[in-house]
PDB file of C-alpha atoms and ligand atoms in Angstrom:
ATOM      1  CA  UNK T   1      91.988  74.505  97.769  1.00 97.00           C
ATOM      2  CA  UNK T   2      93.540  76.245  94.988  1.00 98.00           C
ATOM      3  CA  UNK T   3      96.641  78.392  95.301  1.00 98.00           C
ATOM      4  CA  UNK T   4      96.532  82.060  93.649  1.00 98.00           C
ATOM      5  CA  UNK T   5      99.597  84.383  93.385  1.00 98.00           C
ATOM      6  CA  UNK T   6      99.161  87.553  92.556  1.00 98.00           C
ATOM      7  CA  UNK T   7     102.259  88.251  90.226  1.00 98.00           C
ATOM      8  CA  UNK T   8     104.398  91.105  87.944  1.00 96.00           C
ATOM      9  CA  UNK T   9     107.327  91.631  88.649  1.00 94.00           C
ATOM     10  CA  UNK T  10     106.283  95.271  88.208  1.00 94.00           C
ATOM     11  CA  UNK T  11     105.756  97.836  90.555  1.00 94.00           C
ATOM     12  CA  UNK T  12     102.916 100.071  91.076  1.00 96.00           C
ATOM     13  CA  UNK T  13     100.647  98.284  88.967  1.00 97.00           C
ATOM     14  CA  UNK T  14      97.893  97.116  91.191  1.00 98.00           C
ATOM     15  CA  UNK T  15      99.350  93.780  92.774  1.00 98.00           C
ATOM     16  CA  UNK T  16      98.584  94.316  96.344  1.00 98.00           C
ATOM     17  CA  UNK T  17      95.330  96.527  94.867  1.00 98.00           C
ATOM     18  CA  UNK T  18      93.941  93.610  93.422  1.00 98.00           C
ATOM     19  CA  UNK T  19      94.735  91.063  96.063  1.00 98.00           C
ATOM     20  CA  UNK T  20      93.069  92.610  98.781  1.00 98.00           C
ATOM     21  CA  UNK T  21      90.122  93.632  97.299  1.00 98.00           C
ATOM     22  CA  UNK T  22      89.697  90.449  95.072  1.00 99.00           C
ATOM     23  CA  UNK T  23      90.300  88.418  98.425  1.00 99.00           C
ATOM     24  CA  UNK T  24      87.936  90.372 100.118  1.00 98.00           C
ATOM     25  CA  UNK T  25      85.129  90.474  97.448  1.00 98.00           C
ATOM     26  CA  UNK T  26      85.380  86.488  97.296  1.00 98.00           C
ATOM     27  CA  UNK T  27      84.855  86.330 101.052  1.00 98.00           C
ATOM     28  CA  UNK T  28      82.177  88.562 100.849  1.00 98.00           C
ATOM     29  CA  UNK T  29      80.676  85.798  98.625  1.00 98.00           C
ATOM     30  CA  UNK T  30      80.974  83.160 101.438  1.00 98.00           C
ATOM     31  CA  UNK T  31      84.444  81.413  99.817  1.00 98.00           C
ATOM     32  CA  UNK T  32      86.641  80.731 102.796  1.00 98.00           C
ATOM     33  CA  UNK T  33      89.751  82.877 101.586  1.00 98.00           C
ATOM     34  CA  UNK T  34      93.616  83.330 103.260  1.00 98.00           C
ATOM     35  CA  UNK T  35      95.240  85.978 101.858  1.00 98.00           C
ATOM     36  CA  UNK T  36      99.367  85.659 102.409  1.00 98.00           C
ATOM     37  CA  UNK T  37     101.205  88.731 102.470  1.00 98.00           C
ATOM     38  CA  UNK T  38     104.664  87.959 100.713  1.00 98.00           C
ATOM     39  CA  UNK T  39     105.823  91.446 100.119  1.00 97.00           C
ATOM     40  CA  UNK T  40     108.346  92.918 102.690  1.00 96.00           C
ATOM     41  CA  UNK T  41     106.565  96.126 102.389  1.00 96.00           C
ATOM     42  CA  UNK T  42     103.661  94.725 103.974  1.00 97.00           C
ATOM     43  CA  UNK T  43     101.288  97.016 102.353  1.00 98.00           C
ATOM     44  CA  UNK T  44      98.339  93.955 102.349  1.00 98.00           C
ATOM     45  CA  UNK T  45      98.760  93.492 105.972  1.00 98.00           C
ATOM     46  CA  UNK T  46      98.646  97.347 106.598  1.00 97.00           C
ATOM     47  CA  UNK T  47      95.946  97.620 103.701  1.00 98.00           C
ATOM     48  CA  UNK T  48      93.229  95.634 106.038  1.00 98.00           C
ATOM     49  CA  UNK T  49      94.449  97.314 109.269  1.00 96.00           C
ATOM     50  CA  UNK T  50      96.554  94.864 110.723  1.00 95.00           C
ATOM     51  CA  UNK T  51     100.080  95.198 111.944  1.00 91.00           C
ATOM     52  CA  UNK T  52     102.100  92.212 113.690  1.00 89.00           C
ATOM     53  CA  UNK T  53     105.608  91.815 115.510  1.00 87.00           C
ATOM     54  CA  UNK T  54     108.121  90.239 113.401  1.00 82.00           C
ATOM     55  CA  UNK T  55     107.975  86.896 115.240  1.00 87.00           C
ATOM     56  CA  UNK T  56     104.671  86.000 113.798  1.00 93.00           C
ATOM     57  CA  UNK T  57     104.976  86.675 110.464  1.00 94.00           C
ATOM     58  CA  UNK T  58     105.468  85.111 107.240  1.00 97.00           C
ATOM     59  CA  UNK T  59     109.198  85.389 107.720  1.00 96.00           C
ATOM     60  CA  UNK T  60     109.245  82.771 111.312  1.00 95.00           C
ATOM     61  CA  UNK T  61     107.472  80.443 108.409  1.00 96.00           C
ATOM     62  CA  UNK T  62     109.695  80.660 105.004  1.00 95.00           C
ATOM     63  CA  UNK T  63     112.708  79.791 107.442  1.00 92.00           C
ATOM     64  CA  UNK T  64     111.131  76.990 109.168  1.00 92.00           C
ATOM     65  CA  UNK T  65     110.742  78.244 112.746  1.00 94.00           C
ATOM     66  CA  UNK T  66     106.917  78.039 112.832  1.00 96.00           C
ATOM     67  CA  UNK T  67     103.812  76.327 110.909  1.00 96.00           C
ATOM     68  CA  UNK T  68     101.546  78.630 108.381  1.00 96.00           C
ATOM     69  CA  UNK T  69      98.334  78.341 110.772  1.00 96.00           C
ATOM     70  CA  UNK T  70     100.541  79.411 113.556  1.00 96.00           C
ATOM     71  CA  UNK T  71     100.916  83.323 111.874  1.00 97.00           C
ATOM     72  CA  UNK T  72      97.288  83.328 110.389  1.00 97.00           C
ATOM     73  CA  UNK T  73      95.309  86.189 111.768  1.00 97.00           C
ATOM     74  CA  UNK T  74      91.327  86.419 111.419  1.00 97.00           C
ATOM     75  CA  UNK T  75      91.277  90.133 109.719  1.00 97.00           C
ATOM     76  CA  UNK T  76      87.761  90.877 111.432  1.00 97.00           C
ATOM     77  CA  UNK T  77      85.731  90.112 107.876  1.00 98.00           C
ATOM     78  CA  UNK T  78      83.922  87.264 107.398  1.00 98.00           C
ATOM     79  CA  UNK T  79      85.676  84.414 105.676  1.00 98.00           C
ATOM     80  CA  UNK T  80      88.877  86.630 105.555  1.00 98.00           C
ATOM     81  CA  UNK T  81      91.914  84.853 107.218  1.00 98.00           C
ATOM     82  CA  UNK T  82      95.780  86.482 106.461  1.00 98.00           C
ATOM     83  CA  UNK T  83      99.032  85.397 107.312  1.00 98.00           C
ATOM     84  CA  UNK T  84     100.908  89.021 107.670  1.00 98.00           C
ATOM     85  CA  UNK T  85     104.265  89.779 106.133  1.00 97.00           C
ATOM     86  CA  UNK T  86     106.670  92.316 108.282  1.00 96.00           C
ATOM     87  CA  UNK T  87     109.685  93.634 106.945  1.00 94.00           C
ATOM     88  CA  UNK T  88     111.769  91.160 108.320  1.00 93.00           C
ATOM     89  CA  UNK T  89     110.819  89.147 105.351  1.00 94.00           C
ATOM     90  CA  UNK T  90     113.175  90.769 103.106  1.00 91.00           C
ATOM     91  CA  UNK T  91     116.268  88.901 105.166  1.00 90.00           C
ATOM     92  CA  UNK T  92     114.925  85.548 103.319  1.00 89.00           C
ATOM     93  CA  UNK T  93     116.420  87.048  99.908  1.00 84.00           C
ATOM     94  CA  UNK T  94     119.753  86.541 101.155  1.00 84.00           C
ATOM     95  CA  UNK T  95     119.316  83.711 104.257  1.00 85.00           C
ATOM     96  CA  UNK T  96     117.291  81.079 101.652  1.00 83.00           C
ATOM     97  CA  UNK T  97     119.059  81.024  98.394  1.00 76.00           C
ATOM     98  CA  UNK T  98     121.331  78.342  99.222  1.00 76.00           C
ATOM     99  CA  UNK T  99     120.194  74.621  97.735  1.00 73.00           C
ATOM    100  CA  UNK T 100     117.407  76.046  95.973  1.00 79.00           C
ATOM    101  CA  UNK T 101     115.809  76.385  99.412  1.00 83.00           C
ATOM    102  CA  UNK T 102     113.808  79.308  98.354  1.00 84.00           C
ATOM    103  CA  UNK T 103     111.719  76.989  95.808  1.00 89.00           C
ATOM    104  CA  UNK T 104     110.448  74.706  98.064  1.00 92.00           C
ATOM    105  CA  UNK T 105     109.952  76.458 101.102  1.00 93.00           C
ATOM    106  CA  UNK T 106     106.830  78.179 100.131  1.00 96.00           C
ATOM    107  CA  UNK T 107     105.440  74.752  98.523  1.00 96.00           C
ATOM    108  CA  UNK T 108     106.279  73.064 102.404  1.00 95.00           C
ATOM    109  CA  UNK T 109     104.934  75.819 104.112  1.00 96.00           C
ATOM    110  CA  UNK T 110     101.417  75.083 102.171  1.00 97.00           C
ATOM    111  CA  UNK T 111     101.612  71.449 102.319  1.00 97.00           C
ATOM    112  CA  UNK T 112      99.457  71.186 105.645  1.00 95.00           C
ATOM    113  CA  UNK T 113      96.906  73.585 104.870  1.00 95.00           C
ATOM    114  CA  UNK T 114      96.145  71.269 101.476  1.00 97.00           C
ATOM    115  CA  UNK T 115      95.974  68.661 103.376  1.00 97.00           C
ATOM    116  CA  UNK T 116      93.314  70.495 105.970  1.00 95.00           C
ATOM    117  CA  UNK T 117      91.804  71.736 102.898  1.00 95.00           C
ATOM    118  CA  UNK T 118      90.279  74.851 105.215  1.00 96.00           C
ATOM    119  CA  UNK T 119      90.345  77.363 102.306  1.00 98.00           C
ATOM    120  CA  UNK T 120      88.782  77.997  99.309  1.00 98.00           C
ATOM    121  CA  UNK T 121      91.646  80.081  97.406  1.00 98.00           C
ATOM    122  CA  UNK T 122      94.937  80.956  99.259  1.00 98.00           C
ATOM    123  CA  UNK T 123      95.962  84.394  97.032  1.00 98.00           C
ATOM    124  CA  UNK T 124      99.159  85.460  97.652  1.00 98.00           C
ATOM    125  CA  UNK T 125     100.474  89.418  97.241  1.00 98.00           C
ATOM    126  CA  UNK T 126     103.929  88.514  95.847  1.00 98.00           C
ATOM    127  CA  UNK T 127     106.873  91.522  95.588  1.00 97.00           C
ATOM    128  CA  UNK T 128     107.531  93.677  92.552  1.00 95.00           C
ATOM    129  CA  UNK T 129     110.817  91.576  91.365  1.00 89.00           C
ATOM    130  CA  UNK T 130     111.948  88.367  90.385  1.00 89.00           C
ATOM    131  CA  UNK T 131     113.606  87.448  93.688  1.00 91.00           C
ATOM    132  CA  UNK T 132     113.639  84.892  96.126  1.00 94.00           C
ATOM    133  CA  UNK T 133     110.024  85.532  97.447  1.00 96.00           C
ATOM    134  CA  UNK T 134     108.458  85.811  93.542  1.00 96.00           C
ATOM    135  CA  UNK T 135     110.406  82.611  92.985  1.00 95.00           C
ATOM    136  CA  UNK T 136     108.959  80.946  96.210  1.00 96.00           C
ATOM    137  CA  UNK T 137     105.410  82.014  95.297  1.00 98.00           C
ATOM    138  CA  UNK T 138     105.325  80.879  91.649  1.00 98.00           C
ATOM    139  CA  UNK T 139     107.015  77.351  92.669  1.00 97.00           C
ATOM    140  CA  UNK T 140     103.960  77.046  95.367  1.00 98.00           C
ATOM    141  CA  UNK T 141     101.159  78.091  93.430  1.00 98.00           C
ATOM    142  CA  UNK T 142      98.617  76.508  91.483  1.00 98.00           C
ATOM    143  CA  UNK T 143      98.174  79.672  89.332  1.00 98.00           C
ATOM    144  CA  UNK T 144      99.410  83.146  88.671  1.00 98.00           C
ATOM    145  CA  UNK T 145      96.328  85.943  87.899  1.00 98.00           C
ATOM    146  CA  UNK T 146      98.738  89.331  86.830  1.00 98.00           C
ATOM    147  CA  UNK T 147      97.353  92.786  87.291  1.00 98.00           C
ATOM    148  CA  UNK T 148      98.365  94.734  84.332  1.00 97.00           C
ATOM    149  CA  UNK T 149      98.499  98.609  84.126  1.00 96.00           C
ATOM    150  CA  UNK T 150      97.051  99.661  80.561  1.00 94.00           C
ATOM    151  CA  UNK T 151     100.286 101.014  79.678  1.00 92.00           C
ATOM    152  CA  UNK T 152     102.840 100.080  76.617  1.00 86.00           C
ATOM    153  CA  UNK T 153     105.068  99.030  78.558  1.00 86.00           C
ATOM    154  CA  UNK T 154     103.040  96.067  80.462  1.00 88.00           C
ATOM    155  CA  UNK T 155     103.144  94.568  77.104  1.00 88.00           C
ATOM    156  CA  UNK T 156     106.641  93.398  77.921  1.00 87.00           C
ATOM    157  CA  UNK T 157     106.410  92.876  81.635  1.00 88.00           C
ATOM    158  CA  UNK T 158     103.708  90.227  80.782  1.00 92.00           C
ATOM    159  CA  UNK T 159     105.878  88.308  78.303  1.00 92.00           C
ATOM    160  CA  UNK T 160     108.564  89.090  81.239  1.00 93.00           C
ATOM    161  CA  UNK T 161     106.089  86.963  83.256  1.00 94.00           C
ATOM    162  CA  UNK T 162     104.785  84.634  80.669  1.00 96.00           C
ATOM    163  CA  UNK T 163     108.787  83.527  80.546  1.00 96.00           C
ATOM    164  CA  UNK T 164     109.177  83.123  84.398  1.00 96.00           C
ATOM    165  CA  UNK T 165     106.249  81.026  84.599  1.00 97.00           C
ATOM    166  CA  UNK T 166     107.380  78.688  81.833  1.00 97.00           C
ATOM    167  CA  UNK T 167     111.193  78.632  82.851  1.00 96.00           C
ATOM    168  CA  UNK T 168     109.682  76.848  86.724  1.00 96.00           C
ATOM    169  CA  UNK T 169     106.935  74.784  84.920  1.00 97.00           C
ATOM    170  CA  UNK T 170     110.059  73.360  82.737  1.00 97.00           C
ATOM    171  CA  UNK T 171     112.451  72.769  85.865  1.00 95.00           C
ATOM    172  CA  UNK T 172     109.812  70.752  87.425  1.00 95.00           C
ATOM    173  CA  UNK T 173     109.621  72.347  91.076  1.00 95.00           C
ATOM    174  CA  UNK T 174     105.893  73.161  89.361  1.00 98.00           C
ATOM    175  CA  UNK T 175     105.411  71.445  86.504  1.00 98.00           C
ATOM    176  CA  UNK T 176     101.227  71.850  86.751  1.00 98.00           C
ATOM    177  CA  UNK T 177     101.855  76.146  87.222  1.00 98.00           C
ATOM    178  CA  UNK T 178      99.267  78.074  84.779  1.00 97.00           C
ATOM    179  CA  UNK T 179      99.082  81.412  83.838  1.00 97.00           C
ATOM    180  CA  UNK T 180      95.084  81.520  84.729  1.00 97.00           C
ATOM    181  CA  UNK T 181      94.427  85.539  83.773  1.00 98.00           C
ATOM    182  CA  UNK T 182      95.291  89.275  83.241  1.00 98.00           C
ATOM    183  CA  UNK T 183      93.540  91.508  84.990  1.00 98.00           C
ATOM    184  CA  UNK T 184      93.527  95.615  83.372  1.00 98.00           C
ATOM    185  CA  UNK T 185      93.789  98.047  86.480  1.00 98.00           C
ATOM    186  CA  UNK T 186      93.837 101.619  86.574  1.00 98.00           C
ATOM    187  CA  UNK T 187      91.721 102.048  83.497  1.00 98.00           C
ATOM    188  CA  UNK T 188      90.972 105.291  82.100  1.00 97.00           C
ATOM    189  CA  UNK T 189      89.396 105.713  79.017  1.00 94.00           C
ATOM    190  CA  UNK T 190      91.954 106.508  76.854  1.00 96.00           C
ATOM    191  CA  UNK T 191      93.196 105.638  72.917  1.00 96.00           C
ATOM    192  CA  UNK T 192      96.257 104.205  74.834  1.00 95.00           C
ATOM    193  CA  UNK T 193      94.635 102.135  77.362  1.00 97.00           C
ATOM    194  CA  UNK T 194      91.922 101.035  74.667  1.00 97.00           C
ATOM    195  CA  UNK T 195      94.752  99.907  72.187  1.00 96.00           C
ATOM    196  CA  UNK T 196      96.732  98.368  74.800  1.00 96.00           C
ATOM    197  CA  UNK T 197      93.432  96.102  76.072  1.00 97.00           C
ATOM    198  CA  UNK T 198      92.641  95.438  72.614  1.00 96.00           C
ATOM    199  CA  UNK T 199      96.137  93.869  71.886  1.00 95.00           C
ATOM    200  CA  UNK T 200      95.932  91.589  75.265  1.00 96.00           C
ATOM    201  CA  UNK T 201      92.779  90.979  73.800  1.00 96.00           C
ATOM    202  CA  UNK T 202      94.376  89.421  70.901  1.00 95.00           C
ATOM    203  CA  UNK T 203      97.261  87.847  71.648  1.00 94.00           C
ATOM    204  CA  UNK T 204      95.754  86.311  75.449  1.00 95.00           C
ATOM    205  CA  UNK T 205      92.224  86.061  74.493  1.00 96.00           C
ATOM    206  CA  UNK T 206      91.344  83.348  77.023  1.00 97.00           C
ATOM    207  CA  UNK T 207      93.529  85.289  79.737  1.00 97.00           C
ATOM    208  CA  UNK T 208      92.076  88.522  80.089  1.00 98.00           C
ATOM    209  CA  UNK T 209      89.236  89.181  82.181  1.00 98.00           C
ATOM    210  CA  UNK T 210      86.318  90.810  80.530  1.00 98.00           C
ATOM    211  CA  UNK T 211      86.589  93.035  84.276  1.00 98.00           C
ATOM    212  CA  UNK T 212      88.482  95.984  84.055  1.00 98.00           C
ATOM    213  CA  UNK T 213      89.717  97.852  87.357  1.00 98.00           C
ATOM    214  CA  UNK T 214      89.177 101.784  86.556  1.00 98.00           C
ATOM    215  CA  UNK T 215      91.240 104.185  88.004  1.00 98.00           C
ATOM    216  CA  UNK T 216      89.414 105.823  91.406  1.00 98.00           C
ATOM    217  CA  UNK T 217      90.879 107.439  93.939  1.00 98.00           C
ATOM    218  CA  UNK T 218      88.790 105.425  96.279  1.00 98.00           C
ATOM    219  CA  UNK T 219      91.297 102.533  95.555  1.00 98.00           C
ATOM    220  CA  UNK T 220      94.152 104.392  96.684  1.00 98.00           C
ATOM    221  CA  UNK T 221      92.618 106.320  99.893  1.00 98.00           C
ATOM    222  CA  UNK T 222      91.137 102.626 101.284  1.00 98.00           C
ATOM    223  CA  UNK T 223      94.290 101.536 103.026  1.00 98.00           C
ATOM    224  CA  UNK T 224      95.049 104.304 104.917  1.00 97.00           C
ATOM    225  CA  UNK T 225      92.074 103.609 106.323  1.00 97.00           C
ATOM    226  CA  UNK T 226      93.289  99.799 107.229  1.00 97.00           C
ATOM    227  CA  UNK T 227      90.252  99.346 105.120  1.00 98.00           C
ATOM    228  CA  UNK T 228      89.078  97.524 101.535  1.00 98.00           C
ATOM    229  CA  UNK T 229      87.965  99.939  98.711  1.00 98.00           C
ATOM    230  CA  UNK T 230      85.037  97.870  99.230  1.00 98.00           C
ATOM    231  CA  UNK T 231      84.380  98.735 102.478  1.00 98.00           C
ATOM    232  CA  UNK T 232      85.528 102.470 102.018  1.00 98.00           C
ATOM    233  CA  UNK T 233      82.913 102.785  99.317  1.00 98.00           C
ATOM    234  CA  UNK T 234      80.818 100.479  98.538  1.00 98.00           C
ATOM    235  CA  UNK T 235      78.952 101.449  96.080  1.00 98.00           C
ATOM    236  CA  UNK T 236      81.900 102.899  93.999  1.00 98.00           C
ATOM    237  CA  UNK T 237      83.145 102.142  90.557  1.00 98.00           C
ATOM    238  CA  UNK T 238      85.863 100.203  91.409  1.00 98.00           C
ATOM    239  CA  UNK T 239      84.753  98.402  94.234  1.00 98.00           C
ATOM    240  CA  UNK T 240      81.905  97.176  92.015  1.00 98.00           C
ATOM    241  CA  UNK T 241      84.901  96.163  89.162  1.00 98.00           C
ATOM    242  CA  UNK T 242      86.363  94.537  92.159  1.00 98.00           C
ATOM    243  CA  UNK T 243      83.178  92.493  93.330  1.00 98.00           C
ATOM    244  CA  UNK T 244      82.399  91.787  89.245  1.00 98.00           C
ATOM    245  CA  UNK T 245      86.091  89.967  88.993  1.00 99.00           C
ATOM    246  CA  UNK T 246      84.780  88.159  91.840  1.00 98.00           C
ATOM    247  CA  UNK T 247      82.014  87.050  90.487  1.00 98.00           C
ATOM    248  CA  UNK T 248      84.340  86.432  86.749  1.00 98.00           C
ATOM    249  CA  UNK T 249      86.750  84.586  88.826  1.00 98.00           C
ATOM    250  CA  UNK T 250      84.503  82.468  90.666  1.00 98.00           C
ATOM    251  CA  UNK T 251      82.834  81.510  87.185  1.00 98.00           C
ATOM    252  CA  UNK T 252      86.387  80.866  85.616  1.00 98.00           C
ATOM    253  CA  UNK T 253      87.184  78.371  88.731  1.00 98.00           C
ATOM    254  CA  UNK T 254      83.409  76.345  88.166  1.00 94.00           C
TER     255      UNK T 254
HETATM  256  N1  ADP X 301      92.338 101.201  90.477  1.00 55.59           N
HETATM  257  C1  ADP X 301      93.163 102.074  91.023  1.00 55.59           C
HETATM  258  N2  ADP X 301      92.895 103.401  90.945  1.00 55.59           N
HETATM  259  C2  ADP X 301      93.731 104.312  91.496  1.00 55.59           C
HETATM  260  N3  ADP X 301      94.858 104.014  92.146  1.00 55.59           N
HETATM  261  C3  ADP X 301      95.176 102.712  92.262  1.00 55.59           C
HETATM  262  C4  ADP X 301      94.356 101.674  91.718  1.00 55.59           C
HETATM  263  N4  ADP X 301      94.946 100.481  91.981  1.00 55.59           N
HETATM  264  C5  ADP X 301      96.071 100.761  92.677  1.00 55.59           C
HETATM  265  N5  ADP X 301      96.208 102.094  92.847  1.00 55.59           N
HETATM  266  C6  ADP X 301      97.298 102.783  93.537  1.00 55.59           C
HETATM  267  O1  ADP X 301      98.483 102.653  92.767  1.00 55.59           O
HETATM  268  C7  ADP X 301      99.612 102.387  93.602  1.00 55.59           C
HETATM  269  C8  ADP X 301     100.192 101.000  93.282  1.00 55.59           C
HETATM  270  O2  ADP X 301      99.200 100.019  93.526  1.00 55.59           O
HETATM  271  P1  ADP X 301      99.548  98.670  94.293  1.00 55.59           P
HETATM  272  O3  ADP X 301      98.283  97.887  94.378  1.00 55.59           O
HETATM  273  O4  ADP X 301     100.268  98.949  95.559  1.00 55.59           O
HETATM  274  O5  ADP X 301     100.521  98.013  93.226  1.00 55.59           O
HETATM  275  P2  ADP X 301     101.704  96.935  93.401  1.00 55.59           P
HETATM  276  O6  ADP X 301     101.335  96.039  94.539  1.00 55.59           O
HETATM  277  O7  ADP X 301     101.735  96.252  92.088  1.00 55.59           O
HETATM  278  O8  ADP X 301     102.958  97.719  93.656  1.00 55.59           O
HETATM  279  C9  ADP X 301      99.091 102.456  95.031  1.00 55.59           C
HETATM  280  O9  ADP X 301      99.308 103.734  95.513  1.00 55.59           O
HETATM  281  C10 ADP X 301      97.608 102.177  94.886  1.00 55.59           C
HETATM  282  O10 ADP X 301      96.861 102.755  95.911  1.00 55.59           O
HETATM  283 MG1   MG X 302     102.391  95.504  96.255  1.00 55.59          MG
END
């Protein structure tokens, strides 16, 4: 089982996008995937249709009142399990900060589905900021894949990143963390987009995924729906992109 989060402390660059639909085009390939909602907003657990009560959400988990497999939900796909987030979550940014609880209580939280070793990848939609929950998800995971927008400015939210990840993989809560990939989402054929690709390309050439996620409509439109883009149009652009990073991240995990 390998441990994904899905990290920039960004907003609005395709995070949640990209978890969903890269979750649910790797179940769609018969891996046995949880996806865990770590964003207060909740917008993966809405994003697949589902909405919970507080008390069995990630929160009851992060502050020790219940087990992981005790909030995981089958989402109705194949393959697809989810442990929902509710906005009750946002309380752990002030309750767990004492004793550097909020570093370990996302790595305890896992340690029993390791052991049952049930899943193929656990990715994780982590919040746009470098809070408690981002802190909780990078000391758990095994790796961080960031969704980048093709904008200037991602430039320096990735070294932003880059930084994090080294800072906890030099206080040893998770020494082992990588930086696996960069994903580019909301392409659109621009000089700007182009140039900004090109310079990941350069500088992270082992990083970025040869996928790029192109800007469609169909993307945004799926979760009002409760639905995947790849169930909202199949045949689409971007749920193809989505189903090829599958396929790229299944090949960069052989
Ligand atoms: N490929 C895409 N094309 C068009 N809109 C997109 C695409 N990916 C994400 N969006 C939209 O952009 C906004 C931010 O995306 P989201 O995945 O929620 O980012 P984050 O989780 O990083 O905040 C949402 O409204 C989403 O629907
Ligand atoms: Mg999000």
């Amino acid at each position: 089982m390998k441990v994904i989060a899905i990290a920039n402390q960004k907003g609005g660059v395709g995070k949640t996008s990209t978890a969903v639909n890269l979750a649910a085009a790797l179940a769609a390939r018969g891996k046995e995937i949880l996806l865990i909602d770590v964003d207060s907003q909740a917008n993966a657990t809405s994003a697949l249709g589902i909405a919970v009560a507080g008390e069995h959400s990630l929160y009851q988990v992060l502050i020790g009142n219940k087990r992981l497999d005790e909030v995981m939900f089958a989402t109705g796909r194949r393959h697809l399990s989810i442990v929902p987030a509710h906005m009750d979550l946002s309380g752990v940014e002030v309750e767990l900060t004492h004793d550097g609880a909020h570093t370990v209580c996302m790595q305890h939280a896992l340690v029993g589905l390791r052991e049952a070793n049930q899943f193929d990848y656990v990715i994780m939609d982590t919040p746009p900021s470098l809070g408690v929950l981002m802190t909780a998800s990078l000391c758990a995971c095994d790796e961080v894949l960031t969704p980048m927008q093709c904008e200037f400015l991602s430039l320096e939210g990735l070294s932003k990143i880059l930084y994090v990840i080294g800072q906890i993989r030099d206080s040893g809560v998770n020494p082992s963390i990588v930086h696996e990939g960069i994903i580019m989402t909301m392409y659109n054929n621009t000089n700007l987009a182009n140039m900004v690709i090109e310079q990941v390309q350069e500088n992270l050439p082992q990083q970025l995924y040869e996928t790029v996620i192109p800007r469609s409509v169909r993307v945004a439109e799926a979760p009002s729906f409760g639905k995947t883009v790849l169930e909202h149009d199949p045949d689409g652009a971007a749920a193809w992109a989505y189903k090829n990073a599958a396929k790229e991240f299944l090949r960069r995990h052989r």
